[in-house]
Structures are given as C-alpha cells and as structure tokens.
Backbone as numpy.savetxt, mean C-alpha at the origin, in Angstrom:
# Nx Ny Nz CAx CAy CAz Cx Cy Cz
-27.41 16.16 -12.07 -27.66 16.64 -10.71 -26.36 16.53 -9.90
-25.73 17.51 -9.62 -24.78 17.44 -8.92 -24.98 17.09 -7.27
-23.84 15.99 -6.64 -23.79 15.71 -5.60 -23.69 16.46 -4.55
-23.96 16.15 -3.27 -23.73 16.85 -1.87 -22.37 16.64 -1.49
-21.92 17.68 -0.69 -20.72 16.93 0.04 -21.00 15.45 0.46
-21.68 15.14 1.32 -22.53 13.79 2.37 -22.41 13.11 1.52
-23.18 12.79 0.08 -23.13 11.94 -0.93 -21.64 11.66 -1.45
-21.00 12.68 -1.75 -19.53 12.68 -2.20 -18.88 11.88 -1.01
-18.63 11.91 0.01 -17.47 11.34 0.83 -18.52 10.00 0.97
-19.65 10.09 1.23 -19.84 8.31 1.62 -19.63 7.38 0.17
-19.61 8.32 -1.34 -19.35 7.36 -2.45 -18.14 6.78 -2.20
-16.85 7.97 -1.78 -15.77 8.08 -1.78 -15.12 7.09 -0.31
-16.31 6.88 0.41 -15.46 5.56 1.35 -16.50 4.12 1.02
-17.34 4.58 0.51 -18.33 3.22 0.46 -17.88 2.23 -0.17
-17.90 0.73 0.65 -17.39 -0.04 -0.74 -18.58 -1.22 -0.74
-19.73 -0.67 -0.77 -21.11 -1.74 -0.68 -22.04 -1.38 -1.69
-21.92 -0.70 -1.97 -22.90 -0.19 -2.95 -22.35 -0.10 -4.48
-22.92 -0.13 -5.87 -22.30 -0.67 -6.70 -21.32 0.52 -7.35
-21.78 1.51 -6.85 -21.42 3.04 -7.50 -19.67 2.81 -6.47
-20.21 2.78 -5.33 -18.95 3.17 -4.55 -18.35 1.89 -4.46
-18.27 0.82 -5.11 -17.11 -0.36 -5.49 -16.60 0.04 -6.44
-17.67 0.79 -7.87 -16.98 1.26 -8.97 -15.65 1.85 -8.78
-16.33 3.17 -8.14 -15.26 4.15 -7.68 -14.32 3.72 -7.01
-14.02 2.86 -5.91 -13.06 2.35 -5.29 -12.28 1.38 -5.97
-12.40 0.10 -6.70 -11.92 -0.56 -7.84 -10.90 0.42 -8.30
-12.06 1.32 -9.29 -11.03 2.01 -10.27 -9.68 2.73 -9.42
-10.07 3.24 -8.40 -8.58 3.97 -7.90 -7.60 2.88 -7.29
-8.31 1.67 -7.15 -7.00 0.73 -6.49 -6.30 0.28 -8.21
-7.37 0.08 -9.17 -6.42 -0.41 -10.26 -5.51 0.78 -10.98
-5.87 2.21 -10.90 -5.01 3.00 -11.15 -3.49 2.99 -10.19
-3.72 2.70 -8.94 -2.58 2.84 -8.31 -1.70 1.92 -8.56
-2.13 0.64 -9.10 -2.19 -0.83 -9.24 -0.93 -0.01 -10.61
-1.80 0.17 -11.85 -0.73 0.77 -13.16 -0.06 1.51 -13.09
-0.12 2.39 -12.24 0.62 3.77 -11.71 1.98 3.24 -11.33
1.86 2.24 -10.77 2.86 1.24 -9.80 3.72 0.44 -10.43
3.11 0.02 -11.80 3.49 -0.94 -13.06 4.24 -0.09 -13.57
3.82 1.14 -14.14 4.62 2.41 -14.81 5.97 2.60 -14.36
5.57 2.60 -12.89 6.94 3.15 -12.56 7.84 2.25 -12.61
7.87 1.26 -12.28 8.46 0.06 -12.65 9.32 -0.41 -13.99
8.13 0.11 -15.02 8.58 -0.33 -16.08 9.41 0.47 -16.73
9.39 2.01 -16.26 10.16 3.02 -16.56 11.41 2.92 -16.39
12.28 1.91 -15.38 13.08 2.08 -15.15 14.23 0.83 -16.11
13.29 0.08 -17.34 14.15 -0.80 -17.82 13.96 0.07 -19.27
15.13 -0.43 -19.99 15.28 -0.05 -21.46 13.99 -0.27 -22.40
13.35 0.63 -22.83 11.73 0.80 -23.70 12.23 1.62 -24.61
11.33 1.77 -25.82 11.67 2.63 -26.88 10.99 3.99 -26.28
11.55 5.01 -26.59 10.93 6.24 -26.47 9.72 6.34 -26.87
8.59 5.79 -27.61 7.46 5.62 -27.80 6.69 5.31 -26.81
7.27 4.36 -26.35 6.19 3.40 -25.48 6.66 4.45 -24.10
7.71 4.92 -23.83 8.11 5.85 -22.68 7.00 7.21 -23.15
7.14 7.43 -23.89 5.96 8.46 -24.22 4.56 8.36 -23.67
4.01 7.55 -24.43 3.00 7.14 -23.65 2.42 6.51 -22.33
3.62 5.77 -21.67 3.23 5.42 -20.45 3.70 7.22 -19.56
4.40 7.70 -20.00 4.11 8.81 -19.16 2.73 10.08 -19.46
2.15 9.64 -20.37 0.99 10.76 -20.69 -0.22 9.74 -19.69
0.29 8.35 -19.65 -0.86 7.89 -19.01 -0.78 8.01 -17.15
0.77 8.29 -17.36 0.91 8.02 -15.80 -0.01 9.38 -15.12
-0.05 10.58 -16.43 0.02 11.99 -16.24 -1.28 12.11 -15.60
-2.29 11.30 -16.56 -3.65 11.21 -16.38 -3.99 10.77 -15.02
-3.21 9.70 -14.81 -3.59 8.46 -13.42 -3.32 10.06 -12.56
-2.57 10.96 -12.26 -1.96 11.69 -11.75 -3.10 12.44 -11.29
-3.43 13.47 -12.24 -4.62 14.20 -12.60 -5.75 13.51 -12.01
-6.51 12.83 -12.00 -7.32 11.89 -11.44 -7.23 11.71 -9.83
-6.11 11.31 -9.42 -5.45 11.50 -8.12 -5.67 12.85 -7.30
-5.42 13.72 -8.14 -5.60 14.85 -7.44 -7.16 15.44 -7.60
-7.66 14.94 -8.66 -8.96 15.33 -8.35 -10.09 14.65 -7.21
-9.34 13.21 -6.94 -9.94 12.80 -5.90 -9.77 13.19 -4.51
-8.43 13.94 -4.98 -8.03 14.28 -3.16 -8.99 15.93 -2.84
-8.86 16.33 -4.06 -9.74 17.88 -3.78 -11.17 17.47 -3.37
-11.90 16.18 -3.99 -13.02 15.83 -3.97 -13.23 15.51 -2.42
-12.32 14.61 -1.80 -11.89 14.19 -0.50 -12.30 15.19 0.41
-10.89 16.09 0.10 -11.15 17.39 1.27 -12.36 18.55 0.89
-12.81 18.82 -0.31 -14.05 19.42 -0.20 -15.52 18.93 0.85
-15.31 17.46 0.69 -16.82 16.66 1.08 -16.67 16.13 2.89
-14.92 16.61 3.11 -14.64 16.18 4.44 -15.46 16.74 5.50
-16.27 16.40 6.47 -16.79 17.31 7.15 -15.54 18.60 8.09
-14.70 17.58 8.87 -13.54 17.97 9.41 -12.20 18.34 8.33
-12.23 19.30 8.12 -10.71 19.77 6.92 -9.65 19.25 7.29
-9.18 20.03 8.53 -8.04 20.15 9.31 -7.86 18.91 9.63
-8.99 18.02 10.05 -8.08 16.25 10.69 -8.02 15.74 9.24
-8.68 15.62 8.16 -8.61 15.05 6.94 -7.25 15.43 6.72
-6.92 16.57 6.37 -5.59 16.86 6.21 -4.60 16.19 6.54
-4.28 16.20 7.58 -3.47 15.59 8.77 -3.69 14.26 8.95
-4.93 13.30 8.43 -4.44 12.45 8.25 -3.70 10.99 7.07
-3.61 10.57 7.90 -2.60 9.33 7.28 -2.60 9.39 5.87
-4.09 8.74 5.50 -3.88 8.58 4.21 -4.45 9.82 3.43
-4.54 11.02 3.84 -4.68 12.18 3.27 -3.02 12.25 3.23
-2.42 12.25 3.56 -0.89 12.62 3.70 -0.20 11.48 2.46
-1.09 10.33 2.33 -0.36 9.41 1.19 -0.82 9.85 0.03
-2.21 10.37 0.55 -2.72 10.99 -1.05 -1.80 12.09 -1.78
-0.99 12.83 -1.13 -0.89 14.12 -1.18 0.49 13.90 -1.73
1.46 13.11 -0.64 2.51 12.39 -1.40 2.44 11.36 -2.80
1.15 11.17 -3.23 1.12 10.27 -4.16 1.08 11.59 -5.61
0.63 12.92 -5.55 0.42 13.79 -6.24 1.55 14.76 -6.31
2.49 15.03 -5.45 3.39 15.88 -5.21 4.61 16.01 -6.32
5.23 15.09 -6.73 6.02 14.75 -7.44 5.64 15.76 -8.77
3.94 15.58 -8.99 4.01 16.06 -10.90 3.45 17.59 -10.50
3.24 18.05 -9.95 2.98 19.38 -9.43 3.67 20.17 -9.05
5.03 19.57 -8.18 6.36 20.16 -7.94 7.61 19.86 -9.05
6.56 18.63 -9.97 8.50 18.36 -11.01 8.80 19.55 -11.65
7.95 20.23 -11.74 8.01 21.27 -12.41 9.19 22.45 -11.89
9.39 22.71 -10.88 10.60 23.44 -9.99 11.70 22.79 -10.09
11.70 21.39 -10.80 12.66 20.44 -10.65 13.39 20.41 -9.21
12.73 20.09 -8.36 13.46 19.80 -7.00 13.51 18.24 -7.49
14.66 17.72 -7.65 14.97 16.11 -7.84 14.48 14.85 -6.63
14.55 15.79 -5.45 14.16 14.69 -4.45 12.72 14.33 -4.19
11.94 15.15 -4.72 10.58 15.60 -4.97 9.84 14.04 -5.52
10.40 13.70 -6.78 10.48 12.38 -7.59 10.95 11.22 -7.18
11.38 11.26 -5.43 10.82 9.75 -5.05 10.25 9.35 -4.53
9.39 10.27 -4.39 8.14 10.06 -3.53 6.63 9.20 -4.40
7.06 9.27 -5.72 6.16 8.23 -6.66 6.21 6.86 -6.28
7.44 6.37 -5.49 7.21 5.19 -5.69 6.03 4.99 -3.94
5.85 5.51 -2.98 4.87 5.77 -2.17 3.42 6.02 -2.56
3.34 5.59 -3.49 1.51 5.57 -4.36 0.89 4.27 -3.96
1.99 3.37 -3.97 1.73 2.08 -3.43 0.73 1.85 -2.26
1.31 2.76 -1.66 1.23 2.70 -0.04 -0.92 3.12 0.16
-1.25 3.89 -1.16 -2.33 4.13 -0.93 -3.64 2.88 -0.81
-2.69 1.65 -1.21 -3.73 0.44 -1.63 -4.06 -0.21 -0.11
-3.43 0.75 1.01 -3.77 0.06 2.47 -4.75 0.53 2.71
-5.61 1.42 2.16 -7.01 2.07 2.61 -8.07 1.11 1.80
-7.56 0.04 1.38 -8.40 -0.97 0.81 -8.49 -2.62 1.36
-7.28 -2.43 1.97 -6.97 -3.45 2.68 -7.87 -3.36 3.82
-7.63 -2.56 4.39 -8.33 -2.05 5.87 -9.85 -2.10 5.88
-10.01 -1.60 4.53 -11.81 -1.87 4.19 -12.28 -3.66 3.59
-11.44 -4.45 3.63 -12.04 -5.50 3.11 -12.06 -5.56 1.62
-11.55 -4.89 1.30 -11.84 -4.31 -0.25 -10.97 -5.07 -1.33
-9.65 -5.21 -1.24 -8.85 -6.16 -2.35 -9.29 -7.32 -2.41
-9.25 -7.94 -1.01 -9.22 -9.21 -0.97 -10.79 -9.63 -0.55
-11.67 -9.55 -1.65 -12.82 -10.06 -1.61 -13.31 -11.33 -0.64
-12.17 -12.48 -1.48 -12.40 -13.73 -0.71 -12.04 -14.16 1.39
-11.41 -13.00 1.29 -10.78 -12.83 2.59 -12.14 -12.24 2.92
-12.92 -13.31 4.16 -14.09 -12.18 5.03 -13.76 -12.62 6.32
-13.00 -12.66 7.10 -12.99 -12.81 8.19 -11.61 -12.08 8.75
-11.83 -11.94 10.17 -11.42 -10.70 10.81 -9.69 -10.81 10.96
-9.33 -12.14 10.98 -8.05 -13.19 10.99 -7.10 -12.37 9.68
-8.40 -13.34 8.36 -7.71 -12.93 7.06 -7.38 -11.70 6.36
-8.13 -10.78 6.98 -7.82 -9.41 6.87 -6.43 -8.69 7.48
-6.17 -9.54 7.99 -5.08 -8.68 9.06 -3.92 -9.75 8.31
-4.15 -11.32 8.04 -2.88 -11.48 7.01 -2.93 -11.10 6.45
-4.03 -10.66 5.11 -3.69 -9.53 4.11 -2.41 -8.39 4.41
-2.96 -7.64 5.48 -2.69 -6.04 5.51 -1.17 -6.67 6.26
-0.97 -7.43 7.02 0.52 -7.96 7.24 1.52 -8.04 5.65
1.03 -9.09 5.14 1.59 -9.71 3.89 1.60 -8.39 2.82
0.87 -7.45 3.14 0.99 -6.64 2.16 1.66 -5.03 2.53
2.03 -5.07 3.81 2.75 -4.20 4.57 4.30 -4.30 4.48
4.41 -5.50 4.18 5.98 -6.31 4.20 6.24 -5.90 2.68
5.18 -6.33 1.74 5.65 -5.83 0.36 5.33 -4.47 0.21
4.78 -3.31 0.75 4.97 -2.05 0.44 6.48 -1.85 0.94
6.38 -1.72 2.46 7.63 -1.31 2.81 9.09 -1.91 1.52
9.03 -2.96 0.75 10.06 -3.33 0.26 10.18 -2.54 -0.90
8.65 -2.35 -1.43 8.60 -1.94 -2.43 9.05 -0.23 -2.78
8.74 0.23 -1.38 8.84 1.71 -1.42 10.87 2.15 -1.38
11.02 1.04 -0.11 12.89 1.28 -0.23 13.47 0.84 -1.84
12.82 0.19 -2.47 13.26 -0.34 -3.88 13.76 0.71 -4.39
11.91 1.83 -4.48 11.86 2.60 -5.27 13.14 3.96 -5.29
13.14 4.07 -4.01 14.14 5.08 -3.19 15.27 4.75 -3.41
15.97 3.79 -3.49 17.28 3.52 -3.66 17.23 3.23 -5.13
16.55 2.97 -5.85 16.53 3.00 -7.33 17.00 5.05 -7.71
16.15 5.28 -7.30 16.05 6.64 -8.29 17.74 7.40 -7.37
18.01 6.77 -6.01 19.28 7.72 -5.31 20.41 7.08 -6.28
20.57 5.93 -6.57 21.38 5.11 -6.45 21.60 4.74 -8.49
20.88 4.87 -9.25 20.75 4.58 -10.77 21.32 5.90 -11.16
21.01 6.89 -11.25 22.19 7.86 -11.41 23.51 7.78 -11.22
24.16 7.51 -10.46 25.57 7.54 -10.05 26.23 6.48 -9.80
25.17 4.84 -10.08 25.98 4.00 -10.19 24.68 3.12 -10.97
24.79 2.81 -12.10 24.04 2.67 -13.41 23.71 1.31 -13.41
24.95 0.75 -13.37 25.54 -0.51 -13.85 25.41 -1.75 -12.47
25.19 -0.79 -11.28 24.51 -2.00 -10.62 23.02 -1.77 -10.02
22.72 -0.76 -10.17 21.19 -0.91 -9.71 20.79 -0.18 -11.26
20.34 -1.03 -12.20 20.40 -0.47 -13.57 18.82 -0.71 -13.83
18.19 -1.69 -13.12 16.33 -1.10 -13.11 16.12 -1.61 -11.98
14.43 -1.88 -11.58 13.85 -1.59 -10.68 14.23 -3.17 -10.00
14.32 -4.53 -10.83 14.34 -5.64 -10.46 15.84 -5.46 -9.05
16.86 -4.99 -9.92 17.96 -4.95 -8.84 18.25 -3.97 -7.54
17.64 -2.90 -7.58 16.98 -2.53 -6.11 16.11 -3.11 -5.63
15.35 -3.66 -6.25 14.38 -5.01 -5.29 14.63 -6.07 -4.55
15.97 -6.41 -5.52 16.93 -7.83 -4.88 17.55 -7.24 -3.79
18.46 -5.92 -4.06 18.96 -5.36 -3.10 18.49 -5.05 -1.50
16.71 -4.69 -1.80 16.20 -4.30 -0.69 16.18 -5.38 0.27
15.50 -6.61 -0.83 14.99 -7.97 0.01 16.50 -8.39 0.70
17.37 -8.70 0.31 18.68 -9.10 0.89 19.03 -8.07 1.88
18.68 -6.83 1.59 19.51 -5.71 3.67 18.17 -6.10 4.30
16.93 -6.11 3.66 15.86 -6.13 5.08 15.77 -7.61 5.82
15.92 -8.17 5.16 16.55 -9.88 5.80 17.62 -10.09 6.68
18.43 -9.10 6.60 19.64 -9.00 6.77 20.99 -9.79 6.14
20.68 -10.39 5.21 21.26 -11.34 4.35 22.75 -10.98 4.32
22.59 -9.92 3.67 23.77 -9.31 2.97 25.30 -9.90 2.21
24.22 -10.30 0.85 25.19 -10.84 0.07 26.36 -10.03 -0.31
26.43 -8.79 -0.39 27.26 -8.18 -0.61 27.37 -7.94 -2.03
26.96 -8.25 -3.03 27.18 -8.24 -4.39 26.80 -6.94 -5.25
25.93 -6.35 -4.22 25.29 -5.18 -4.64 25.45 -3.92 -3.71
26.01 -3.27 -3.60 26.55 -2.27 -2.98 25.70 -0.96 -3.22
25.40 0.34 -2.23 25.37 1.61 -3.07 26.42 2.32 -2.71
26.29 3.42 -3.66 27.95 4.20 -3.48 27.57 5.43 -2.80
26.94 5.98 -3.13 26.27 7.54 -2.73 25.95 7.95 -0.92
26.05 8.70 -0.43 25.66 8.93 0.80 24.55 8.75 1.40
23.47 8.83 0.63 21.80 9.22 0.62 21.95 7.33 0.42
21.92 6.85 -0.85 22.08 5.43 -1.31 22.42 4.77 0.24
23.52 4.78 0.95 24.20 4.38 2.06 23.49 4.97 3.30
22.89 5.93 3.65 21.71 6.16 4.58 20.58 5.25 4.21
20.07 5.23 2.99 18.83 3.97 2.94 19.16 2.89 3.27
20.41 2.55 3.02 20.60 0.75 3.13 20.90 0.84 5.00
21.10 1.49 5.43 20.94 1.69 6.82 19.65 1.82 7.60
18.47 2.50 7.49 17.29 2.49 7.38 16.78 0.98 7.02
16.73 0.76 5.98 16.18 -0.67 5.47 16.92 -1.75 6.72
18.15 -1.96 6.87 18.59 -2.63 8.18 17.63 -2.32 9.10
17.99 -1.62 9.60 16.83 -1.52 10.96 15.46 -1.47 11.39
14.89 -1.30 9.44 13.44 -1.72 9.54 13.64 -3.26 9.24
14.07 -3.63 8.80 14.31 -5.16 8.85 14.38 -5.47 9.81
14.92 -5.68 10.84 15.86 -5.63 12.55 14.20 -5.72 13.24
13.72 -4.71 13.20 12.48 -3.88 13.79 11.39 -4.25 13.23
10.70 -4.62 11.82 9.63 -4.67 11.37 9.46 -6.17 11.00
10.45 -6.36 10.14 9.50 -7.48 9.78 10.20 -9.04 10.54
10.69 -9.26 11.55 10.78 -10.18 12.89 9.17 -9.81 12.64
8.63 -8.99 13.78 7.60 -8.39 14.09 6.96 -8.93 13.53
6.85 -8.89 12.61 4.76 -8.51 11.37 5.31 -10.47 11.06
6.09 -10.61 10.82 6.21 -12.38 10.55 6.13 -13.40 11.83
6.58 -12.75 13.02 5.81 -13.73 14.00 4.52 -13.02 14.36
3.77 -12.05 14.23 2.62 -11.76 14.39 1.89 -12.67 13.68
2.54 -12.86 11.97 1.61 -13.79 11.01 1.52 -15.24 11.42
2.77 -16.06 12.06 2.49 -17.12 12.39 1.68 -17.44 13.63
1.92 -16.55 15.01 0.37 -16.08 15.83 -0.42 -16.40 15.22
-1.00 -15.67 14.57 -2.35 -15.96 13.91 -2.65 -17.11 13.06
-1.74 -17.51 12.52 -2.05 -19.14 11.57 -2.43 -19.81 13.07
-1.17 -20.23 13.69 -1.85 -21.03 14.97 -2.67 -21.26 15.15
-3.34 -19.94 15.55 -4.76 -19.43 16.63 -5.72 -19.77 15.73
-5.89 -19.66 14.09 -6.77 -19.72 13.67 -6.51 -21.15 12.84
-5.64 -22.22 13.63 -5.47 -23.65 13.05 -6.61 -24.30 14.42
-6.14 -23.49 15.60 -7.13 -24.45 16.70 -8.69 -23.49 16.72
-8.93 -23.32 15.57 -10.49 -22.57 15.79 -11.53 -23.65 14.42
-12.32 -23.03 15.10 -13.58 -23.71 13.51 -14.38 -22.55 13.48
-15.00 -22.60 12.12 -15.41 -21.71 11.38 -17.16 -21.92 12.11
-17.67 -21.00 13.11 -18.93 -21.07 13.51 -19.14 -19.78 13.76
-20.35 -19.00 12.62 -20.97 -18.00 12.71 -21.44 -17.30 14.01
-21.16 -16.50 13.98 -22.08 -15.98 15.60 -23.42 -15.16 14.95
-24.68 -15.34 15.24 -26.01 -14.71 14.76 -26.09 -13.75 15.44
-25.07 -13.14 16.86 -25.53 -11.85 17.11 -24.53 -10.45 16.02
-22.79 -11.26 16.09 -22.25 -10.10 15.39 -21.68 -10.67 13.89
-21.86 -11.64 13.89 -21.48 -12.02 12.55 -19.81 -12.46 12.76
-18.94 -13.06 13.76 -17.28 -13.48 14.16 -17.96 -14.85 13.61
-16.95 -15.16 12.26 -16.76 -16.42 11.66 -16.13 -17.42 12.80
-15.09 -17.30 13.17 -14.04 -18.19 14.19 -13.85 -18.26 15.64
-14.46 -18.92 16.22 -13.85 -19.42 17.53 -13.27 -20.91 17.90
-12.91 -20.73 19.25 -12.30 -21.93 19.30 -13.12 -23.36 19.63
-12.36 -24.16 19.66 -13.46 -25.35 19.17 -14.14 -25.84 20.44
-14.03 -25.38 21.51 -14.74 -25.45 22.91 -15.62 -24.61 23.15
-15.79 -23.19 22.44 -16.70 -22.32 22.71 -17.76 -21.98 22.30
-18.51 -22.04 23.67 -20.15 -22.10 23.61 -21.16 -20.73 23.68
-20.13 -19.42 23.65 -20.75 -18.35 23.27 -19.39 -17.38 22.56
-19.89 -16.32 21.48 -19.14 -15.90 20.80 -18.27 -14.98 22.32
-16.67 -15.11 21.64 -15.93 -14.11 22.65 -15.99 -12.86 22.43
-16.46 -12.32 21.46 -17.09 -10.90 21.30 -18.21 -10.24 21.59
-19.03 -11.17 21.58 -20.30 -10.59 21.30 -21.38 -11.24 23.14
-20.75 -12.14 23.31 -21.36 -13.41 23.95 -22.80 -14.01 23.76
-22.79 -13.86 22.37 -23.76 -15.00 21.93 -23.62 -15.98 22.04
-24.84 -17.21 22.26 -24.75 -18.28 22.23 -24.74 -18.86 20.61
-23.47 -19.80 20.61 -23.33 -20.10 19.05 -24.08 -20.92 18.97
-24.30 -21.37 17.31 -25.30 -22.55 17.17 -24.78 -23.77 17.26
-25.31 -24.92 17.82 -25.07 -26.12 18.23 -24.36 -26.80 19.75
-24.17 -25.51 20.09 -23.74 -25.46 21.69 -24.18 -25.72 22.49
C-alpha cells in the first residue's frame, strides 16, 4: 500500500514512533559513514578497498537523493522546503555525484558538508538520546556546531590544498590539525597553505574563529553555571526538568512545582 504525502513527511520528521526512529537512525548513520568515507579516502588504501568504499559512498548518495525527492514531493509548501536550510544541506550533500560528472572540480567540496546534515537531529533530540532536557540539548548542538564547522574547513582545505601541496596536508588528519590551530588562533606556523583559494580559507577560518567560537564557548560555560545553581524538579504542567533551587512555580509554564 503505498503512502500519502501526510504519511511520508510525518515518517520523514517523526522521531517517536518506531518506523520513523528507523528511518531517522538510518540516515544519521549513513551520514555518520558517508563522513568516515570521506575521511578515509584521503589516506593511502589499496585500490580495492578505494573501490569499494566508493560504490558504497555511491549508494549512501543515491539514497540521499531519494530522500530529498521524497522530502520535497510530501512537502506541503515546495517553494519554502526548497529554500530551506536543511533542504539546501540536503541538496549540497547530493550535488557533488550528480554534477562530478561535468567535472566541475569545485563541485567536490562540497562532500565534506554532509556532516552538517546531522544538525536536523540534534535539534530533534534525536542523537543524543540520554540528553532530555532543554539545557543539554543546546550543549549538544553547541559542542557539535564547533566540530562541524572544523570539520567542514578540514574538508575544504584538504581537497584546495592536497593537490598542490601533497606533502603537507597529505590526508585528512593534517587539515584537521591545521584547522584546529587557525580557528584558535594558535598559529603554529608549521603548516602553511600555498594556493590562493588554500590562503582565502585560512583567512575565513580566522575570523570564524575570532567570531564563532569565543561565542558558542562562553555561551557553553553560561549554561554549565546556570544549570550548576538549578535542581532537577519536573514541572507536571509542561514537563521543564530544571529550575532554580528557590523556585516555587515553573518559569515557563507557572506551575506550581512539587514540594513547594
């Protein structure tokens, strides 16, 4: 019996029901190997095993795009689906094997941005199972915002920068070191890029460093604080795990908590 649109998009955001955890699981652990692949592609493997992790990446690929057609078929709204966010990561996460084909080279670094799709899981509560409260969700999607962004300049200065200078960004580990040391602002200096594009990213990465993650790291210690002077007391009208240890009705909801 084939599905409805209605049925299709609520499988496709549901993550409560056992069908639509299935479905959601499986595309975070594809993005999860997708992510491994690329990674691993970039150190010395026998042509065998390069064989096959690219017929599998091909598949993860294929899959990808059938979810995004599935997406925008069942969308009620086309045009905002489109346009948004993570329709736009979806789309960049598929682009690469659909266009390698024209061989536009710049086309192919946009794989390492697949990553970026695992924030539509974050946002749902969804990776981090043990994380249920409104606090721990947001260190998640912090802590894991800091490692996309690193992860994505890695990828970018890997694929600008391994061509034309081999021997120092020679796999994925040493654009990683590279990234973490400019977005810190460290700058050991030991690792250089040579290329123009290479030397525009490491400029970029500065200033998201500079700009982002100050930011998202005193946001994270904010919140340890705030949620060091709280205790864990349910509210029975909306379900807020945490308030502070003086308060006698929830600050959301203004229920009266229990034992107050």
């Amino acid at each position: 019996m084939l599905l409805s649109r209605e049925k299709t998009e609520f499988y496709l955001k549901d993550l409560e029901t056992p069908t639509g955890k299935a479905i959601n699981l499986t595309l975070a652990a594809l993005v999860l190997v997708s992510s491994g692949i690329f990674v691993t592609e970039t150190y010395n493997i026998a042509d065998a095993i390069r064989f096959y992790l690219d017929a599998i990446d091909t598949a993860i690929v294929i899959i990808f795009a059938g979810e995004y057609a599935l997406r925008l078929w069942s969308a009620e709204n086309k045009i905002r689906y489109i346009f948004s966010f993570y329709s736009i990561i979806d789309l960049i996460a598929i682009l690469p094997f659909f266009l390698g084909v024209v061989d536009i080279r710049f086309i192919r670094l946009l794989r390492c941005f697949r990553i970026l799709r695992l924030i539509r899981f974050i946002d749902k509560r969804f990776l981090f199972g043990s994380v249920n409260t409104e606090d721990g969700v947001i260190f998640a999607k912090i802590l894991f915002t800091l490692f996309a962004i690193i992860f994505v300049f890695s990828g970018l200065i890997y694929q600008v920068e391994n061509p034309v200078n081999p021997h120092v960004f020679a796999t994925f580990l040493d654009a990683f070191y590279f990234s973490v040391v400019t977005m810190t602002t460290v700058g050991f200096g030991d690792v250089t890029p040579i290329s123009e594009l290479g030397r525009l990213l490491t400029v970029l990465m500065i200033l998201t460093g500079i700009a982002l993650i100050p930011w998202q790291v005193g946001d994270l210690i904010k919140r340890l604080v705030k949620t060091a002077n709280q205790v864990e007391t349910v509210c029975s009208g909306c379900g807020l795990a945490f308030h502070d240890l003086d308060a006698g009705f929830c600050k959301r909801c203004g229920t009266k908590l229990p034992n107050k």
